[in-house]
Each structure stands twice: as structure tokens, then as C-alpha cells.
mmCIF file of C-alpha atoms in Angstrom:
data_model
loop_
_atom_site.group_PDB
_atom_site.id
_atom_site.type_symbol
_atom_site.label_atom_id
_atom_site.label_comp_id
_atom_site.label_asym_id
_atom_site.label_seq_id
_atom_site.Cartn_x
_atom_site.Cartn_y
_atom_site.Cartn_z
ATOM 1 C CA MET A 1 5.726 3.783 23.110
ATOM 2 C CA ALA A 2 6.731 1.027 25.538
ATOM 3 C CA ALA A 3 5.489 2.872 28.611
ATOM 4 C CA ARG A 4 2.138 3.561 26.976
ATOM 5 C CA ALA A 5 1.671 -0.079 25.957
ATOM 6 C CA THR A 6 2.782 -1.341 29.363
ATOM 7 C CA ARG A 7 0.303 0.873 31.169
ATOM 8 C CA LYS A 8 -2.463 -0.531 28.977
ATOM 9 C CA LEU A 9 -1.353 -4.058 29.752
ATOM 10 C CA ARG A 10 -1.280 -3.573 33.504
ATOM 11 C CA ASP A 11 -4.933 -2.583 33.365
ATOM 12 C CA SER A 12 -5.872 -5.853 31.713
ATOM 13 C CA ALA A 13 -5.415 -9.576 32.112
ATOM 14 C CA GLY A 14 -2.985 -9.732 29.203
ATOM 15 C CA PRO A 15 -2.250 -8.291 25.779
ATOM 16 C CA THR A 16 -5.248 -8.304 23.473
ATOM 17 C CA ARG A 17 -4.885 -9.085 19.800
ATOM 18 C CA GLU A 18 -5.621 -5.443 18.982
ATOM 19 C CA MET A 19 -2.905 -4.223 21.374
ATOM 20 C CA MET A 20 -0.439 -6.684 19.915
ATOM 21 C CA LEU A 21 -1.118 -5.612 16.313
ATOM 22 C CA SER A 22 -1.110 -1.883 16.988
ATOM 23 C CA THR A 23 2.169 -2.135 18.899
ATOM 24 C CA ALA A 24 3.710 -4.344 16.199
ATOM 25 C CA LEU A 25 2.695 -1.748 13.613
ATOM 26 C CA GLU A 26 4.318 1.010 15.685
ATOM 27 C CA ILE A 27 7.555 -0.970 15.839
ATOM 28 C CA ILE A 28 7.551 -1.557 12.078
ATOM 29 C CA ASP A 29 6.744 2.101 11.411
ATOM 30 C CA GLN A 30 9.758 3.038 13.509
ATOM 31 C CA ASP A 31 12.359 0.405 12.619
ATOM 32 C CA GLY A 32 10.988 -1.617 9.720
ATOM 33 C CA VAL A 33 10.012 -5.267 9.519
ATOM 34 C CA GLY A 34 13.500 -6.327 10.613
ATOM 35 C CA GLY A 35 13.074 -4.413 13.861
ATOM 36 C CA LEU A 36 10.096 -6.498 14.933
ATOM 37 C CA THR A 37 10.747 -9.566 17.063
ATOM 38 C CA MET A 38 8.450 -11.386 19.434
ATOM 39 C CA ARG A 39 10.823 -10.567 22.287
ATOM 40 C CA ARG A 40 10.801 -6.850 21.517
ATOM 41 C CA LEU A 41 7.037 -6.873 21.102
ATOM 42 C CA GLY A 42 6.694 -8.557 24.480
ATOM 43 C CA ASP A 43 8.988 -5.959 26.044
ATOM 44 C CA GLU A 44 6.955 -3.124 24.539
ATOM 45 C CA LEU A 45 3.750 -4.652 25.862
ATOM 46 C CA GLY A 46 5.260 -5.513 29.221
ATOM 47 C CA CYS A 47 4.525 -9.234 28.954
ATOM 48 C CA ASP A 48 6.223 -12.568 28.450
ATOM 49 C CA PRO A 49 6.798 -12.935 24.680
ATOM 50 C CA MET A 50 5.464 -16.485 24.921
ATOM 51 C CA SER A 51 2.027 -15.084 25.793
ATOM 52 C CA LEU A 52 1.857 -13.514 22.330
ATOM 53 C CA TYR A 53 1.784 -16.892 20.636
ATOM 54 C CA ARG A 54 -1.834 -17.405 21.627
ATOM 55 C CA HIS A 55 -2.659 -14.605 19.175
ATOM 56 C CA ALA A 56 -0.058 -15.413 16.500
ATOM 57 C CA ALA A 57 1.599 -18.805 16.127
ATOM 58 C CA SER A 58 4.822 -17.293 14.754
ATOM 59 C CA LYS A 59 6.383 -14.023 13.643
ATOM 60 C CA SER A 60 5.454 -14.934 10.083
ATOM 61 C CA VAL A 61 1.802 -15.175 11.064
ATOM 62 C CA LEU A 62 2.104 -11.936 13.017
ATOM 63 C CA LEU A 63 3.371 -10.145 9.904
ATOM 64 C CA ASP A 64 0.378 -11.451 7.976
ATOM 65 C CA TYR A 65 -1.929 -10.094 10.662
ATOM 66 C CA VAL A 66 -0.221 -6.682 10.577
ATOM 67 C CA ALA A 67 -0.667 -6.534 6.795
ATOM 68 C CA GLU A 68 -4.288 -7.558 7.245
ATOM 69 C CA SER A 69 -4.898 -4.831 9.816
ATOM 70 C CA VAL A 70 -3.553 -2.206 7.407
ATOM 71 C CA LEU A 71 -5.535 -3.536 4.452
ATOM 72 C CA LEU A 72 -8.717 -3.322 6.518
ATOM 73 C CA GLU A 73 -8.416 0.451 6.088
ATOM 74 C CA LEU A 74 -9.304 -0.011 2.409
ATOM 75 C CA THR A 75 -13.015 0.188 1.607
ATOM 76 C CA VAL A 76 -14.996 -0.598 -1.527
ATOM 77 C CA ASP A 77 -18.731 0.003 -1.937
ATOM 78 C CA VAL A 78 -19.743 -2.901 -4.147
ATOM 79 C CA THR A 79 -23.240 -1.412 -4.612
ATOM 80 C CA ASP A 80 -21.950 1.801 -6.188
ATOM 81 C CA PRO A 81 -22.698 1.825 -9.953
ATOM 82 C CA ASP A 82 -19.686 4.110 -10.414
ATOM 83 C CA TRP A 83 -17.214 1.246 -10.439
ATOM 84 C CA ALA A 84 -14.486 3.426 -11.970
ATOM 85 C CA GLY A 85 -14.869 5.933 -9.148
ATOM 86 C CA GLN A 86 -14.602 3.138 -6.603
ATOM 87 C CA LEU A 87 -11.393 1.853 -8.187
ATOM 88 C CA ARG A 88 -9.965 5.355 -8.235
ATOM 89 C CA GLY A 89 -10.921 5.775 -4.590
ATOM 90 C CA LEU A 90 -9.295 2.456 -3.737
ATOM 91 C CA ALA A 91 -6.070 3.560 -5.413
ATOM 92 C CA ARG A 92 -6.104 6.785 -3.425
ATOM 93 C CA GLN A 93 -6.694 4.856 -0.207
ATOM 94 C CA PHE A 94 -3.848 2.447 -0.976
ATOM 95 C CA ARG A 95 -1.492 5.355 -1.614
ATOM 96 C CA GLY A 96 -2.605 6.974 1.650
ATOM 97 C CA VAL A 97 -1.915 3.794 3.607
ATOM 98 C CA ALA A 98 1.484 3.398 1.936
ATOM 99 C CA LEU A 99 2.542 6.962 2.746
ATOM 100 C CA ALA A 100 1.297 6.622 6.334
ATOM 101 C CA HIS A 101 3.156 3.331 6.829
ATOM 102 C CA PRO A 102 5.985 3.238 4.244
ATOM 103 C CA LYS A 103 7.912 0.542 6.121
ATOM 104 C CA VAL A 104 4.846 -1.723 5.953
ATOM 105 C CA VAL A 105 4.736 -1.557 2.148
ATOM 106 C CA PRO A 106 6.970 -4.654 1.728
ATOM 107 C CA LEU A 107 4.338 -6.634 3.636
ATOM 108 C CA LEU A 108 1.608 -5.374 1.314
ATOM 109 C CA VAL A 109 3.521 -5.789 -1.935
ATOM 110 C CA THR A 110 5.869 -8.745 -1.603
ATOM 111 C CA ARG A 111 4.719 -10.834 1.355
ATOM 112 C CA PRO A 112 1.612 -12.253 -0.400
ATOM 113 C CA LEU A 113 4.006 -13.839 -2.905
ATOM 114 C CA SER A 114 5.626 -15.920 -0.156
ATOM 115 C CA VAL A 115 2.544 -17.922 0.809
ATOM 116 C CA PRO A 116 -0.319 -19.548 -1.140
ATOM 117 C CA MET A 117 -3.461 -17.441 -1.398
ATOM 118 C CA ALA A 118 -5.311 -20.029 0.689
ATOM 119 C CA LEU A 119 -3.078 -19.108 3.644
ATOM 120 C CA TRP A 120 -3.691 -15.369 3.454
ATOM 121 C CA PRO A 121 -5.627 -13.883 6.381
ATOM 122 C CA LEU A 122 -9.278 -13.359 5.490
ATOM 123 C CA GLY A 123 -8.864 -9.605 5.858
ATOM 124 C CA ALA A 124 -6.236 -9.627 3.114
ATOM 125 C CA LEU A 125 -8.628 -11.431 0.779
ATOM 126 C CA ARG A 126 -11.579 -9.108 1.376
ATOM 127 C CA PRO A 127 -10.368 -6.259 -0.899
ATOM 128 C CA LEU A 128 -9.992 -8.814 -3.700
ATOM 129 C CA GLU A 129 -13.476 -10.200 -3.146
ATOM 130 C CA ALA A 130 -14.956 -6.703 -2.960
ATOM 131 C CA VAL A 131 -13.334 -5.557 -6.208
ATOM 132 C CA LEU A 132 -14.452 -8.726 -7.994
ATOM 133 C CA GLU A 133 -18.032 -8.204 -6.791
ATOM 134 C CA LEU A 134 -17.946 -4.531 -7.796
ATOM 135 C CA LEU A 135 -16.750 -5.326 -11.311
ATOM 136 C CA VAL A 136 -19.081 -8.271 -11.905
ATOM 137 C CA ARG A 137 -22.019 -6.076 -10.904
ATOM 138 C CA ALA A 138 -20.747 -3.489 -13.374
ATOM 139 C CA GLY A 139 -20.928 -5.997 -16.230
ATOM 140 C CA PHE A 140 -17.481 -7.567 -16.380
ATOM 141 C CA SER A 141 -17.240 -11.344 -16.508
ATOM 142 C CA GLU A 142 -15.642 -12.977 -13.472
ATOM 143 C CA VAL A 143 -12.499 -13.733 -15.467
ATOM 144 C CA ASP A 144 -12.254 -10.166 -16.755
ATOM 145 C CA ALA A 145 -12.944 -8.835 -13.266
ATOM 146 C CA LEU A 146 -9.969 -10.796 -11.937
ATOM 147 C CA ARG A 147 -7.830 -9.466 -14.784
ATOM 148 C CA VAL A 148 -8.875 -5.899 -13.986
ATOM 149 C CA TYR A 149 -8.132 -6.455 -10.295
ATOM 150 C CA ARG A 150 -4.623 -7.639 -11.122
ATOM 151 C CA LEU A 151 -4.091 -4.690 -13.442
ATOM 152 C CA VAL A 152 -5.281 -2.118 -10.899
ATOM 153 C CA TYR A 153 -3.530 -3.635 -7.883
ATOM 154 C CA GLY A 154 -0.313 -4.125 -9.794
ATOM 155 C CA SER A 155 -0.435 -0.509 -10.899
ATOM 156 C CA MET A 156 -1.155 0.703 -7.357
ATOM 157 C CA GLN A 157 1.731 -1.300 -5.952
ATOM 158 C CA GLY A 158 4.097 -0.138 -8.660
ATOM 159 C CA HIS A 159 3.089 3.458 -8.077
ATOM 160 C CA VAL A 160 3.736 3.464 -4.332
ATOM 161 C CA LEU A 161 7.087 1.739 -4.824
ATOM 162 C CA ASN A 162 8.058 4.416 -7.353
ATOM 163 C CA GLU A 163 6.823 7.238 -5.148
ATOM 164 C CA LEU A 164 8.618 5.997 -2.055
ATOM 165 C CA GLN A 165 11.855 5.812 -4.052
ATOM 166 C CA VAL A 166 11.743 9.545 -4.820
ATOM 167 C CA LEU A 167 13.648 10.572 -1.710
ATOM 168 C CA VAL A 168 14.922 14.112 -1.303
ATOM 169 C CA ALA A 169 18.493 14.266 -0.002
ATOM 170 C CA ASN A 170 18.356 17.911 1.059
ATOM 171 C CA HIS A 171 14.964 19.574 1.528
ATOM 172 C CA GLU A 172 16.506 23.047 1.853
ATOM 173 C CA GLU A 173 18.178 22.971 -1.558
ATOM 174 C CA THR A 174 16.476 24.600 -4.542
ATOM 175 C CA ASP A 175 18.831 23.209 -7.174
ATOM 176 C CA PRO A 176 17.258 19.912 -8.384
ATOM 177 C CA LEU A 177 20.576 18.057 -8.619
ATOM 178 C CA LEU A 178 21.604 19.055 -5.110
ATOM 179 C CA ARG A 179 18.096 18.499 -3.764
ATOM 180 C CA LEU A 180 18.144 14.887 -4.956
ATOM 181 C CA GLY A 181 21.821 14.342 -4.221
ATOM 182 C CA LEU A 182 22.587 13.595 -7.874
ATOM 183 C CA GLN A 183 25.308 16.211 -8.321
ATOM 184 C CA GLY A 184 27.983 13.535 -8.209
ATOM 185 C CA LEU A 185 26.690 11.790 -11.321
ATOM 186 C CA SER A 186 28.839 12.182 -14.433
ATOM 187 C CA LEU A 187 27.117 14.183 -17.166
ATOM 188 C CA ARG A 188 28.827 11.955 -19.723
ATOM 189 C CA ASP A 189 27.550 8.706 -18.182
ATOM 190 C CA PHE A 190 24.130 9.903 -16.984
ATOM 191 C CA PRO A 191 23.014 12.716 -19.297
ATOM 192 C CA ARG A 192 19.326 11.778 -19.309
ATOM 193 C CA LEU A 193 19.090 11.370 -15.548
ATOM 194 C CA ARG A 194 20.810 14.689 -14.910
ATOM 195 C CA HIS A 195 18.604 16.495 -17.413
ATOM 196 C CA LEU A 196 15.506 14.998 -15.777
ATOM 197 C CA ALA A 197 16.537 16.159 -12.298
ATOM 198 C CA PRO A 198 14.025 19.072 -12.309
ATOM 199 C CA VAL A 199 11.222 16.679 -13.231
ATOM 200 C CA LEU A 200 12.263 14.166 -10.575
ATOM 201 C CA ALA A 201 12.522 16.892 -7.934
ATOM 202 C CA ALA A 202 9.043 18.189 -8.827
ATOM 203 C CA TYR A 203 7.442 14.731 -8.670
ATOM 204 C CA ASP A 204 3.826 14.899 -7.491
ATOM 205 C CA GLY A 205 2.735 11.456 -6.332
ATOM 206 C CA ALA A 206 -0.952 12.335 -6.098
ATOM 207 C CA GLU A 207 -1.064 13.770 -9.615
ATOM 208 C CA GLU A 208 0.970 10.865 -10.976
ATOM 209 C CA LEU A 209 -1.514 8.405 -9.498
ATOM 210 C CA GLU A 210 -4.455 10.294 -10.998
ATOM 211 C CA ASN A 211 -2.822 10.250 -14.434
ATOM 212 C CA ARG A 212 -2.152 6.541 -14.120
ATOM 213 C CA MET A 213 -5.765 5.859 -13.166
ATOM 214 C CA ASP A 214 -7.029 8.090 -15.988
ATOM 215 C CA ILE A 215 -5.214 5.947 -18.536
ATOM 216 C CA MET A 216 -6.348 2.628 -17.068
ATOM 217 C CA LEU A 217 -9.950 3.556 -16.383
ATOM 218 C CA THR A 218 -10.451 5.152 -19.792
ATOM 219 C CA GLY A 219 -9.286 1.949 -21.440
ATOM 220 C CA LEU A 220 -11.473 -0.210 -19.194
ATOM 221 C CA GLN A 221 -14.522 1.974 -19.812
ATOM 222 C CA ILE A 222 -14.063 1.575 -23.553
ATOM 223 C CA GLU A 223 -13.558 -2.169 -23.204
ATOM 224 C CA LEU A 224 -16.785 -2.484 -21.231
ATOM 225 C CA HIS A 225 -18.687 -0.023 -23.432
ATOM 226 C CA PRO A 226 -16.969 0.065 -26.862
ATOM 227 C CA THR A 227 -19.312 2.793 -28.105
ATOM 228 C CA LEU A 228 -17.721 5.268 -25.717
ATOM 229 C CA GLY A 229 -14.899 5.675 -28.202
ATOM 230 C CA ASP A 230 -12.807 8.685 -27.345
ATOM 231 C CA ARG A 231 -15.206 10.145 -24.785
ATOM 232 C CA GLY A 232 -13.042 8.953 -21.894
ATOM 233 C CA GLU A 233 -13.852 9.113 -18.217
ATOM 234 C CA ASN A 234 -13.887 12.086 -15.881
ATOM 235 C CA ARG A 235 -12.223 12.120 -12.486
ATOM 236 C CA THR A 236 -14.487 11.883 -9.503
#
């Protein structure tokens, strides 16, 4: 990675913002947020770390920019009348981003809590604005649209955290307990967990997300159109 970034830098006057963010993301993907320092980033780019501060005033700001760059992969078509389909698509996109960059998930889930919303990068606010516009156009009030956004985003975040926790200890094992590394658990102390080992080992994150969205979107459809009753909402 370092050689590739350095070659890019030598062909230019200095590291661009895009080069800085893509290299920072590579470092985080490899070693997590703790592995990223301005000095290491400078080494990877082949430049004086101090030159990076013209793009990001601090590491904290840099982390915000990395989160922003990842969130820019999320798209919402606010003109689509199928608002439920757009929310489902957004959830799928968020899961895709999380699985592609699992070590970036803490930036997406917990970092926004550390700074006031007014200090978020604009790119991090755009998904919120887009979802609000989508829902208001669909007939939700602004207040209800914000409530729905919080419900959907909270569910998406909770899902990816759950999915990333389902780590297989031994991929070659067929026995669920051995596959998950739970064989050391006492049957007396953890009977439920041991009995659920086959279910845990067979966890399907994509299907779990679809089921979660089915439940939420069906309820929201009925809230927006009470006459729908038990008709529900089909997956798109």
C-alpha cells in the first residue's frame, strides 16, 4: 500500500484530499481506527505528516472525513414514490458498506455521538436530509419523518453490530459448537446459548436484515395508510 501511495505522490505536487482519505481508509481497514496516525498516514503517502493538516486540522477531523467518504456511498432517490423500497435499499447499502469496511463501523455508529450535529461533515448529514425529504414527500410530517429516520438508522446500526459479532472460530468445522468456539461453555450455566448454537452458526445477515425491514416497513405503511390493515408490504 505504501509504495503505491508514494508513487502517486511523487507524480504530484503533494497529497490530495482524495489520496489522503483513501489511504486513511486503507489503514483503518487493515489495522482499525487505532492504527491510524498522522505520522503513519504521512509515511504511507510519502510526505511530511504536517502537510496533511491543510486537508484535516486534526486526526479527529480526519476520522470525520473518512466516515463522510464512506457514507457518500449511500444513495437515496427522494423523487421515488416507493419510499419503503428506498428505505429498504438504504438498509442494504448500509449493510454492504459495513461488511466491506467492518473496522470503520465504529466511526459510523458511535463517532457521531461524540460531537454536536452542527459539527458533522456535510456529507454525513446528507443521508439524513435525503431520508427526511423522501418521507415528507411520501406524506409523513417532518416530525414523523425524523422519528422514522431514527428508527430505521438505529435498526440498521444495531443489525450490522449484531452481524459483525457473529464470528466463526473455525470455518472448517461442521459441528455448530466447535464452529463458533462455544464448546467450552458449561451446559448447566449456558443451556440456552448451547442449544441455539445451530441457529447462531446458520445466521444469514442478509435474510435477517430483510426480516427486520419487513417488520418496520409494514408497521410504517399501516401508520401512514391505516386502511392497509393486514395487507403488509412486499419486498422490492
